[in-house]
Short mmCIF file of C-alpha atoms in Angstrom, two decimals:
data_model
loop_
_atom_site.label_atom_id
_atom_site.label_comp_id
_atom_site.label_asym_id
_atom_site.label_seq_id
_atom_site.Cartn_x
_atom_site.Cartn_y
_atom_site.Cartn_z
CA UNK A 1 1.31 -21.94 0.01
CA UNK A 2 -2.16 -21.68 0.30
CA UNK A 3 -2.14 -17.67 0.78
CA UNK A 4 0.72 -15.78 0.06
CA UNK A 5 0.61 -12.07 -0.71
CA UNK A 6 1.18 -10.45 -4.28
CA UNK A 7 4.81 -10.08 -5.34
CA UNK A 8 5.79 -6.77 -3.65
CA UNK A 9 6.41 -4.63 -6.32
CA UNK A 10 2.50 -5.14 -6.40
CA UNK A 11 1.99 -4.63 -2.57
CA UNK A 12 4.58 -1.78 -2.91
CA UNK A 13 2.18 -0.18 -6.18
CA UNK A 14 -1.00 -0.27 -3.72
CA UNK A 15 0.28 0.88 -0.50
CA UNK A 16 2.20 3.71 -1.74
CA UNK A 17 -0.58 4.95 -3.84
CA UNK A 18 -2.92 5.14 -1.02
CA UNK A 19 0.59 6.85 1.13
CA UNK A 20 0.51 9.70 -1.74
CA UNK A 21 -3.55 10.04 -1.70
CA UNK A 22 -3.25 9.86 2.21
CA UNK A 23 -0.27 12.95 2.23
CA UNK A 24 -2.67 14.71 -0.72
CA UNK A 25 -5.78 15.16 1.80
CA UNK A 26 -3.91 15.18 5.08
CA UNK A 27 -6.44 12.44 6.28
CA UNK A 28 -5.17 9.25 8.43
CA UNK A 29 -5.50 6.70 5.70
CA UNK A 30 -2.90 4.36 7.38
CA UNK A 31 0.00 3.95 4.62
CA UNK A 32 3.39 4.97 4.82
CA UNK A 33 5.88 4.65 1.72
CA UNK A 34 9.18 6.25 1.38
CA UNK A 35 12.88 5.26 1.09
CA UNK A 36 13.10 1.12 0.81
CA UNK A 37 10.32 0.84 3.88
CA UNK A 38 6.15 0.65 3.41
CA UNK A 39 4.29 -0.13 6.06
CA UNK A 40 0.17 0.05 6.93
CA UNK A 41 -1.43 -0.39 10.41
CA UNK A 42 -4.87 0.83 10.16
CA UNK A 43 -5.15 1.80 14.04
CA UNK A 44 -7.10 -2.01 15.22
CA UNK A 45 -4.16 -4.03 15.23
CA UNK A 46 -4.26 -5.03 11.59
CA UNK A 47 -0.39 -4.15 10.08
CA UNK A 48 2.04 -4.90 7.63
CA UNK A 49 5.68 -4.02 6.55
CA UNK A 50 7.60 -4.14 3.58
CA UNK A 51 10.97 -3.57 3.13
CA UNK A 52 13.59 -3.79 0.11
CA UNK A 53 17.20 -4.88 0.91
CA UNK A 54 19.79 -4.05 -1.63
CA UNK A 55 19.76 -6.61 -4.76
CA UNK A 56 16.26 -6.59 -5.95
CA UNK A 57 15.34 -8.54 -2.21
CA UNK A 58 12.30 -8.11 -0.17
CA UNK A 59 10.76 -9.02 3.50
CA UNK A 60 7.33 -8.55 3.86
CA UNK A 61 5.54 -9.28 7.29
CA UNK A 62 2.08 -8.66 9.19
CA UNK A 63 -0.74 -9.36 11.28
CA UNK A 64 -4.30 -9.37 11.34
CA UNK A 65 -6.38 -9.32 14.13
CA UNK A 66 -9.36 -11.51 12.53
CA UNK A 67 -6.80 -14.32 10.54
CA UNK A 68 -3.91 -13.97 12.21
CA UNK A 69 -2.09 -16.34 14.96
CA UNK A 70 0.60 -15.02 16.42
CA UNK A 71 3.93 -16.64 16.12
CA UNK A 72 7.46 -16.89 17.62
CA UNK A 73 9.84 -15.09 15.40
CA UNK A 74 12.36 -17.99 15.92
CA UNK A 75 9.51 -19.93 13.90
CA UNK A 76 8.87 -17.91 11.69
CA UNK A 77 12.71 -17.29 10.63
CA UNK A 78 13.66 -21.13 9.65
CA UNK A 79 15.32 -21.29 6.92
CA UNK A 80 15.65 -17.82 6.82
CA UNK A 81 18.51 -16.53 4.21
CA UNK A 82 21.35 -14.60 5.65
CA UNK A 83 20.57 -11.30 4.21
CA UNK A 84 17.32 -10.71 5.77
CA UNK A 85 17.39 -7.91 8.33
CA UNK A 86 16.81 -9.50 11.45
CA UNK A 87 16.92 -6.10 13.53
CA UNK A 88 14.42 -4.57 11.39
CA UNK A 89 11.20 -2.82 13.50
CA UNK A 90 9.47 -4.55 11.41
CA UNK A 91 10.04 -7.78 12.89
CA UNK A 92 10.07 -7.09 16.43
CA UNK A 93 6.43 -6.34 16.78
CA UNK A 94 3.89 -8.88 17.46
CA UNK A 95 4.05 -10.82 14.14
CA UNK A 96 2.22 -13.72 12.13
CA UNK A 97 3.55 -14.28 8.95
CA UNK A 98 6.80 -13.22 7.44
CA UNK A 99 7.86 -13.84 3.94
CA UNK A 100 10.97 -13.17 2.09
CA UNK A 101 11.62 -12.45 -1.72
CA UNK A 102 14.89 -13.18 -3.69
CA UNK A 103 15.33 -11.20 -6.93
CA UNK A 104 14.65 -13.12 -9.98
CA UNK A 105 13.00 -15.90 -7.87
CA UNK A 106 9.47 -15.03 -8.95
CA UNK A 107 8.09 -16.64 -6.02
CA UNK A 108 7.57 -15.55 -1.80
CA UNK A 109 9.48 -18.01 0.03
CA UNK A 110 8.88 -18.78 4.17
CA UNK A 111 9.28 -21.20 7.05
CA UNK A 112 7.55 -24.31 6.64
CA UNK A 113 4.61 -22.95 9.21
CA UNK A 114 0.69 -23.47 8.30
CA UNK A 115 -0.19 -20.47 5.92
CA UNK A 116 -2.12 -17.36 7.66
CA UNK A 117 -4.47 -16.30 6.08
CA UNK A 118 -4.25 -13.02 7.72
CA UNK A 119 -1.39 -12.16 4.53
CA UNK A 120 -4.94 -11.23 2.53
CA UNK A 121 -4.39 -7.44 4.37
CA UNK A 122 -1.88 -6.89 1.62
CA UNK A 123 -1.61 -4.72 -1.62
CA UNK A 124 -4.82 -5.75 -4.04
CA UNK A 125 -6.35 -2.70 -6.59
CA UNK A 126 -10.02 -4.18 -5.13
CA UNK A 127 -8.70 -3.88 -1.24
CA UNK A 128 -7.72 -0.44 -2.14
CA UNK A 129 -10.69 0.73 -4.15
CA UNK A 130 -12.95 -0.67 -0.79
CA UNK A 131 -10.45 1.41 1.76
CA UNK A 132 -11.63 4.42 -0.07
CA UNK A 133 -14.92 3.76 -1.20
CA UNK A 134 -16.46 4.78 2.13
CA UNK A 135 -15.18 8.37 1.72
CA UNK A 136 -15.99 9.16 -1.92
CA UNK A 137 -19.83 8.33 -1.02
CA UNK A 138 -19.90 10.79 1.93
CA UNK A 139 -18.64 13.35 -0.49
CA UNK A 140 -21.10 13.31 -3.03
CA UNK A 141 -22.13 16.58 -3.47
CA UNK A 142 -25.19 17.49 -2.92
CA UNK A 143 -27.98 19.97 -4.79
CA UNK A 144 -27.11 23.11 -4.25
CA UNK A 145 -31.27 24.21 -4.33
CA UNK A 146 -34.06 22.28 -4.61
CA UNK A 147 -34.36 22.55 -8.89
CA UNK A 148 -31.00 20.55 -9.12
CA UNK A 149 -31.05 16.87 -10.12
CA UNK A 150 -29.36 14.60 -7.69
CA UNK A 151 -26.06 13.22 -8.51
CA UNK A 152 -26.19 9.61 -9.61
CA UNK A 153 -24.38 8.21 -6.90
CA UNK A 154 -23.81 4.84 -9.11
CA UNK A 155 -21.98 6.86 -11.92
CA UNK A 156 -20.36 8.85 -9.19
CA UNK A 157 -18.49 5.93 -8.00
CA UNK A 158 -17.77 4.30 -11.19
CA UNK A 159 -16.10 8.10 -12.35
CA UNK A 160 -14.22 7.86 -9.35
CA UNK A 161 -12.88 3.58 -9.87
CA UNK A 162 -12.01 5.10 -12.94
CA UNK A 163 -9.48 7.93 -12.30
CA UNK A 164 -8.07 5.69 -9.64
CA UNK A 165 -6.98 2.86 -12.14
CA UNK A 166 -5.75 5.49 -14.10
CA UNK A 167 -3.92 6.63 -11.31
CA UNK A 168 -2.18 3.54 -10.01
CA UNK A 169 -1.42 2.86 -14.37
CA UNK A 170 0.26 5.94 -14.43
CA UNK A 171 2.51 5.27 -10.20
CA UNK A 172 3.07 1.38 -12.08
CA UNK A 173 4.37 3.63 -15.10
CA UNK A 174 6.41 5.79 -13.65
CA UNK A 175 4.24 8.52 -15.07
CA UNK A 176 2.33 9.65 -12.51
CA UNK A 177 1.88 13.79 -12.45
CA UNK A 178 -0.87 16.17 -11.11
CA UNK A 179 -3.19 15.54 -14.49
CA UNK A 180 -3.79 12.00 -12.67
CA UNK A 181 -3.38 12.69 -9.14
CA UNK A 182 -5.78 15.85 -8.48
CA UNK A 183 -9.00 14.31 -9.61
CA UNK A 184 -8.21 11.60 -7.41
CA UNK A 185 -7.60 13.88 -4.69
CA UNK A 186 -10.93 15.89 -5.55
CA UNK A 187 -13.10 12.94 -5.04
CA UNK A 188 -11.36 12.56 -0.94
CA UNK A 189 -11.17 16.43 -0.04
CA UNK A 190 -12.14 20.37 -0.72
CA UNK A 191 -10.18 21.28 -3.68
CA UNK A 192 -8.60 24.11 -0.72
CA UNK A 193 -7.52 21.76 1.63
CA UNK A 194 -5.31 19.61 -0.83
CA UNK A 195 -1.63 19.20 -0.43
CA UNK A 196 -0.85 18.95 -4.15
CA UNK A 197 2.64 19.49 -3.92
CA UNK A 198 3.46 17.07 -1.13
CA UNK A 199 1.56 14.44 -2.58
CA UNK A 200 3.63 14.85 -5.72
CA UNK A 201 6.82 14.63 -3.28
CA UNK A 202 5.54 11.19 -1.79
CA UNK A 203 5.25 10.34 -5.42
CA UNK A 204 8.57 10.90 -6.41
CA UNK A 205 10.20 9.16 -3.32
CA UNK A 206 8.05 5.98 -3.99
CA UNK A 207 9.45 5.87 -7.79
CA UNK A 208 5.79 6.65 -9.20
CA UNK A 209 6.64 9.92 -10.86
CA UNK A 210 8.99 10.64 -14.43
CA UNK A 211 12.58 10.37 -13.94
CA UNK A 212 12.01 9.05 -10.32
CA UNK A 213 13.56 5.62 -9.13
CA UNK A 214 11.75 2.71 -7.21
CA UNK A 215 13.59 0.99 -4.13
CA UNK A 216 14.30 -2.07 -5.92
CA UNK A 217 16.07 -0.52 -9.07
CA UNK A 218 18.09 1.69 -6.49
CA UNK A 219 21.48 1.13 -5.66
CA UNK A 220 23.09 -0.63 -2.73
CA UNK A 221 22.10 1.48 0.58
CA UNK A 222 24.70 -0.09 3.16
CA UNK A 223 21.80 -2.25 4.61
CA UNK A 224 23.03 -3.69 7.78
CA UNK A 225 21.70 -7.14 7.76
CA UNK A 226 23.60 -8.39 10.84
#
């Protein structure tokens, strides 16, 4: 496969770190993580699902307006294994790719369909930096009279790239707590307006936080795959 997303523990890492900082600021950011499911749809018809099914599996699918070609889900499910959720939302919706992930395998498998490259929407660290990006620059802050220097918007950025990795370290840890999350947080919204504690919540239900447990080390949910 030419294109074929990051394993989705990965896409799972970067999608539910931007549901937490999305939950933190109260501010459409277009992730949604919690339970087994993630999903994104960023309001122009670019989307994608994941979802765990009990034994370390995975079904991941999607569509982008620019890449995509849309496909019959008969296609896309040959050779299909038996435990993937066929009545899943996530594959009843117009779809162009759909990928499924054994545990252990190492490895996306699919039908034998030409790639699309419209599977490059998924999780990446630099796709999730550039979602946000846009945001921290329109809250720079600016001189509060006309003696003060102007904030280097350059270092501004990289300060902010910074906490972030540190951020998505600690979710990929499991050691994610407030010290990380609300300087993140300060660079997308008024320190007043933050929603600290449900942030932390959406944290804890994705398996980023101490003690917590991620969908794929969970155990067997009565997924009906039928």
């Amino acid at each position: 496969m030419s294109y074929c997303p990051p394993n989705p523990e990965e896409s799972w890492l970067m999608g539910g770190v931007m549901s937490v900082l999305q939950t933190g600021i109260d501010v459409q950011l277009g992730y949604w993580a919690g339970g087994d499911e993630l999903s994104h749809d960023d309001g122009s018809s670019n989307r994608w699902q994941l979802r765990w099914v009990d034994g370390g599996r995975a079904v991941l699918t999607g569509f982008d307006v620019d890449y995509s070609t849309e496909r019959e889900l008969d296609e896309l499910l040959q050779g299909a294994p038996d435990w993937l959720p066929l009545r899943w939302s996530g594959l009843t919706d117009r779809i162009a790719f759909c990928y499924w992930w054994e545990s252990g395998a190492g490895a996306w498998d699919c039908a034998p369909v030409e790639d699309d490259r419209g599977v490059g929407i998924t999780g990446s660290l630099d796709r999730l930096e550039s979602l946000l990006t846009d945001r921290v620059m329109e809250r720079i802050p600016e001189p509060e009279d006309e003696d003060d220097e102007e904030v280097d918007e350059d270092a501004y950025l990289d300060e902010f790239t910074r906490k972030l990795e540190e951020l998505v370290e600690a979710a990929r840890e499991q050691r994610l707590t407030e010290r990380e999350l609300a300087p993140v947080l300060g660079f997308l919204e008024e320190p007043g307006r933050l929603n600290l504690a449900d942030a932390l919540d959406n944290a804890r239900d994705a398996g980023f936080t101490p003690g917590s447990s991620r969908p794929w080390e969970r155990p067997a949910s009565s997924v009906h795959v039928n």
